PDB file of C-alpha atoms in Angstrom:
ATOM      1  CA  MET A  19     -71.865   8.486  31.183  1.00  0.00           C
ATOM      2  CA  PRO A  20     -71.257  11.498  28.913  1.00  0.00           C
ATOM      3  CA  ARG A  21     -67.823  13.029  28.623  1.00  0.00           C
ATOM      4  CA  ARG A  22     -67.296  16.534  29.858  1.00  0.00           C
ATOM      5  CA  SER A  23     -65.932  19.118  27.537  1.00  0.00           C
ATOM      6  CA  GLY A  24     -62.844  21.084  28.539  1.00  0.00           C
ATOM      7  CA  ALA A  25     -64.396  24.219  27.051  1.00  0.00           C
ATOM      8  CA  ALA A  26     -66.653  24.706  30.056  1.00  0.00           C
ATOM      9  CA  THR A  27     -63.751  24.988  32.486  1.00  0.00           C
ATOM     10  CA  VAL A  28     -64.012  28.079  34.661  1.00  0.00           C
ATOM     11  CA  ILE A  29     -60.750  29.794  35.494  1.00  0.00           C
ATOM     12  CA  LYS A  30     -60.684  31.115  39.029  1.00  0.00           C
ATOM     13  CA  THR A  31     -58.541  34.143  39.720  1.00  0.00           C
ATOM     14  CA  GLN A  32     -57.456  35.186  43.165  1.00  0.00           C
ATOM     15  CA  ALA A  33     -58.108  38.616  44.572  1.00  0.00           C
ATOM     16  CA  PRO A  34     -55.097  40.915  44.117  1.00  0.00           C
ATOM     17  CA  ALA A  35     -55.013  41.770  47.833  1.00  0.00           C
ATOM     18  CA  LEU A  36     -54.747  38.082  48.737  1.00  0.00           C
ATOM     19  CA  VAL A  37     -51.951  37.503  46.229  1.00  0.00           C
ATOM     20  CA  ILE A  38     -50.081  40.579  47.505  1.00  0.00           C
ATOM     21  CA  ALA A  39     -50.462  39.325  51.088  1.00  0.00           C
ATOM     22  CA  LYS A  40     -49.048  35.948  50.043  1.00  0.00           C
ATOM     23  CA  GLY A  41     -46.163  37.682  48.275  1.00  0.00           C
ATOM     24  CA  VAL A  42     -45.351  39.775  51.342  1.00  0.00           C
ATOM     25  CA  LEU A  43     -45.461  36.702  53.594  1.00  0.00           C
ATOM     26  CA  PHE A  44     -43.189  34.906  51.122  1.00  0.00           C
ATOM     27  CA  ALA A  45     -40.784  37.858  51.281  1.00  0.00           C
ATOM     28  CA  TYR A  46     -40.821  37.829  55.107  1.00  0.00           C
ATOM     29  CA  PHE A  47     -40.089  34.094  55.163  1.00  0.00           C
ATOM     30  CA  PHE A  48     -37.293  34.518  52.609  1.00  0.00           C
ATOM     31  CA  SER A  49     -35.851  37.361  54.744  1.00  0.00           C
ATOM     32  CA  LEU A  50     -35.922  35.149  57.802  1.00  0.00           C
ATOM     33  CA  CYS A  51     -34.011  32.414  55.975  1.00  0.00           C
ATOM     34  CA  ILE A  52     -31.354  34.847  54.745  1.00  0.00           C
ATOM     35  CA  PHE A  53     -30.987  36.397  58.205  1.00  0.00           C
ATOM     36  CA  LEU A  54     -30.511  32.943  59.730  1.00  0.00           C
ATOM     37  CA  VAL A  55     -27.732  32.209  57.239  1.00  0.00           C
ATOM     38  CA  PHE A  56     -25.996  35.513  57.986  1.00  0.00           C
ATOM     39  CA  SER A  57     -26.342  35.071  61.740  1.00  0.00           C
ATOM     40  CA  THR A  58     -24.678  31.673  61.382  1.00  0.00           C
ATOM     41  CA  LEU A  59     -21.894  33.252  59.323  1.00  0.00           C
ATOM     42  CA  ILE A  60     -21.377  35.964  61.925  1.00  0.00           C
ATOM     43  CA  GLN A  61     -21.301  33.392  64.714  1.00  0.00           C
ATOM     44  CA  PHE A  62     -18.799  31.013  63.127  1.00  0.00           C
ATOM     45  CA  THR A  63     -16.612  33.325  61.020  1.00  0.00           C
ATOM     46  CA  GLY A  64     -14.699  36.533  61.552  1.00  0.00           C
ATOM     47  CA  LEU A  65     -17.537  38.767  60.340  1.00  0.00           C
ATOM     48  CA  THR A  66     -18.524  41.506  62.756  1.00  0.00           C
ATOM     49  CA  GLU A  67     -21.874  43.074  63.482  1.00  0.00           C
ATOM     50  CA  ALA A  68     -20.772  46.142  61.519  1.00  0.00           C
ATOM     51  CA  VAL A  69     -22.082  44.515  58.322  1.00  0.00           C
ATOM     52  CA  LEU A  70     -25.607  44.046  59.710  1.00  0.00           C
ATOM     53  CA  PRO A  71     -27.135  47.324  58.437  1.00  0.00           C
ATOM     54  CA  TYR A  72     -25.914  46.586  54.911  1.00  0.00           C
ATOM     55  CA  VAL A  73     -27.118  42.997  55.127  1.00  0.00           C
ATOM     56  CA  ALA A  74     -30.525  44.184  56.361  1.00  0.00           C
ATOM     57  CA  TYR A  75     -30.937  46.679  53.487  1.00  0.00           C
ATOM     58  CA  GLY A  76     -29.698  44.233  50.882  1.00  0.00           C
ATOM     59  CA  THR A  77     -31.856  41.420  52.207  1.00  0.00           C
ATOM     60  CA  SER A  78     -34.933  43.627  52.260  1.00  0.00           C
ATOM     61  CA  LEU A  79     -34.420  44.759  48.673  1.00  0.00           C
ATOM     62  CA  ILE A  80     -33.756  41.215  47.419  1.00  0.00           C
ATOM     63  CA  THR A  81     -36.764  39.747  49.203  1.00  0.00           C
ATOM     64  CA  ILE A  82     -39.044  42.589  48.079  1.00  0.00           C
ATOM     65  CA  PHE A  83     -37.887  41.886  44.518  1.00  0.00           C
ATOM     66  CA  ALA A  84     -38.627  38.156  44.940  1.00  0.00           C
ATOM     67  CA  GLY A  85     -42.020  38.733  46.576  1.00  0.00           C
ATOM     68  CA  ALA A  86     -43.038  41.203  43.873  1.00  0.00           C
ATOM     69  CA  ALA A  87     -41.962  38.761  41.160  1.00  0.00           C
ATOM     70  CA  TYR A  88     -44.172  36.126  42.803  1.00  0.00           C
ATOM     71  CA  VAL A  89     -47.134  38.514  42.936  1.00  0.00           C
ATOM     72  CA  SER A  90     -46.869  39.694  39.353  1.00  0.00           C
ATOM     73  CA  SER A  91     -46.400  36.170  38.006  1.00  0.00           C
ATOM     74  CA  ARG A  92     -49.643  35.157  39.737  1.00  0.00           C
ATOM     75  CA  LEU A  93     -51.679  38.197  38.706  1.00  0.00           C
ATOM     76  CA  ASP A  94     -50.357  38.551  35.123  1.00  0.00           C
ATOM     77  CA  THR A  95     -51.301  42.217  34.951  1.00  0.00           C
ATOM     78  CA  LYS A  96     -49.838  45.583  36.008  1.00  0.00           C
ATOM     79  CA  GLY A  97     -46.542  44.056  37.108  1.00  0.00           C
ATOM     80  CA  TRP A  98     -44.772  47.235  38.146  1.00  0.00           C
ATOM     81  CA  LEU A  99     -47.763  48.578  40.075  1.00  0.00           C
ATOM     82  CA  ASN A 100     -48.557  45.357  41.932  1.00  0.00           C
ATOM     83  CA  GLY A 101     -44.847  44.873  42.613  1.00  0.00           C
ATOM     84  CA  GLY A 102     -44.476  48.401  43.949  1.00  0.00           C
ATOM     85  CA  ILE A 103     -47.501  47.949  46.188  1.00  0.00           C
ATOM     86  CA  THR A 104     -45.964  44.702  47.438  1.00  0.00           C
ATOM     87  CA  GLY A 105     -42.793  46.586  48.374  1.00  0.00           C
ATOM     88  CA  LEU A 106     -44.727  49.287  50.207  1.00  0.00           C
ATOM     89  CA  VAL A 107     -46.841  46.721  52.097  1.00  0.00           C
ATOM     90  CA  TYR A 108     -43.632  44.878  53.073  1.00  0.00           C
ATOM     91  CA  LEU A 109     -42.153  48.100  54.467  1.00  0.00           C
ATOM     92  CA  ALA A 110     -45.410  49.058  56.208  1.00  0.00           C
ATOM     93  CA  GLY A 111     -45.480  45.650  57.889  1.00  0.00           C
ATOM     94  CA  LEU A 112     -41.916  46.123  59.128  1.00  0.00           C
ATOM     95  CA  LEU A 113     -42.811  49.551  60.505  1.00  0.00           C
ATOM     96  CA  ILE A 114     -45.860  48.158  62.303  1.00  0.00           C
ATOM     97  CA  PHE A 115     -43.771  45.348  63.812  1.00  0.00           C
ATOM     98  CA  ALA A 116     -41.148  47.872  64.932  1.00  0.00           C
ATOM     99  CA  LEU A 117     -43.742  50.175  66.499  1.00  0.00           C
ATOM    100  CA  ILE A 118     -45.233  47.260  68.429  1.00  0.00           C
ATOM    101  CA  LEU A 119     -42.038  45.482  69.480  1.00  0.00           C
ATOM    102  CA  LEU A 120     -39.632  48.390  70.039  1.00  0.00           C
ATOM    103  CA  PRO A 121     -40.943  50.942  72.538  1.00  0.00           C
ATOM    104  CA  ASP A 122     -38.417  53.667  71.637  1.00  0.00           C
ATOM    105  CA  PHE A 123     -38.868  53.319  67.854  1.00  0.00           C
ATOM    106  CA  SER A 124     -39.848  56.462  65.972  1.00  0.00           C
ATOM    107  CA  ILE A 125     -40.583  57.142  62.323  1.00  0.00           C
ATOM    108  CA  HIS A 126     -38.471  59.889  60.747  1.00  0.00           C
ATOM    109  CA  LEU A 127     -37.939  61.454  57.341  1.00  0.00           C
ATOM    110  CA  GLY A 128     -35.406  58.783  56.331  1.00  0.00           C
ATOM    111  CA  TYR A 129     -38.267  56.374  55.791  1.00  0.00           C
ATOM    112  CA  VAL A 130     -39.333  58.327  52.716  1.00  0.00           C
ATOM    113  CA  SER A 131     -36.188  57.130  50.930  1.00  0.00           C
ATOM    114  CA  LYS A 132     -36.752  53.595  52.247  1.00  0.00           C
ATOM    115  CA  ALA A 133     -40.315  53.680  50.926  1.00  0.00           C
ATOM    116  CA  PHE A 134     -39.037  54.881  47.545  1.00  0.00           C
ATOM    117  CA  LEU A 135     -36.442  52.080  47.417  1.00  0.00           C
ATOM    118  CA  ALA A 136     -39.060  49.514  48.472  1.00  0.00           C
ATOM    119  CA  PHE A 137     -41.379  50.692  45.697  1.00  0.00           C
ATOM    120  CA  VAL A 138     -38.589  50.649  43.093  1.00  0.00           C
ATOM    121  CA  ALA A 139     -37.373  47.174  44.132  1.00  0.00           C
ATOM    122  CA  GLY A 140     -40.963  45.920  44.069  1.00  0.00           C
ATOM    123  CA  ALA A 141     -41.649  47.503  40.689  1.00  0.00           C
ATOM    124  CA  ALA A 142     -38.484  45.927  39.267  1.00  0.00           C
ATOM    125  CA  GLY A 143     -39.517  42.552  40.685  1.00  0.00           C
ATOM    126  CA  GLY A 144     -42.988  43.020  39.240  1.00  0.00           C
ATOM    127  CA  ILE A 145     -41.590  43.759  35.800  1.00  0.00           C
ATOM    128  CA  PHE A 146     -39.308  40.726  36.056  1.00  0.00           C
ATOM    129  CA  GLY A 147     -42.115  38.456  37.275  1.00  0.00           C
ATOM    130  CA  ILE A 148     -44.600  39.402  34.595  1.00  0.00           C
ATOM    131  CA  ASN A 149     -42.037  38.991  31.807  1.00  0.00           C
ATOM    132  CA  SER A 150     -40.638  35.637  32.926  1.00  0.00           C
TER     133      SER A 150
END
């Protein structure tokens, strides 16, 4: 039986949209884990619910950074752009969940700054992921 040459190996690349979707799902799962840790801390320590908005913002930015780093390390191209898109898709998913699950939820002008922060955190994660 003849030996096969390694030169004929075909490298399969995934579609960018699929990789971004995986990165966003990774970020959602990572957020869930961090929120579970903080809810346990709030339950069993003297922390109050007053820290929750800060924890939510911080967790979102950290997980967007991590998800964007995952995406850019898989795609190996346009790290800041793919990372920024990952951040925006993450935020869009949260807005869709909120519109479905919370009947009195409304979108206001403050979400422009949240979208900017999501893009910046994603772009930073994309730059980190492509360079590591």
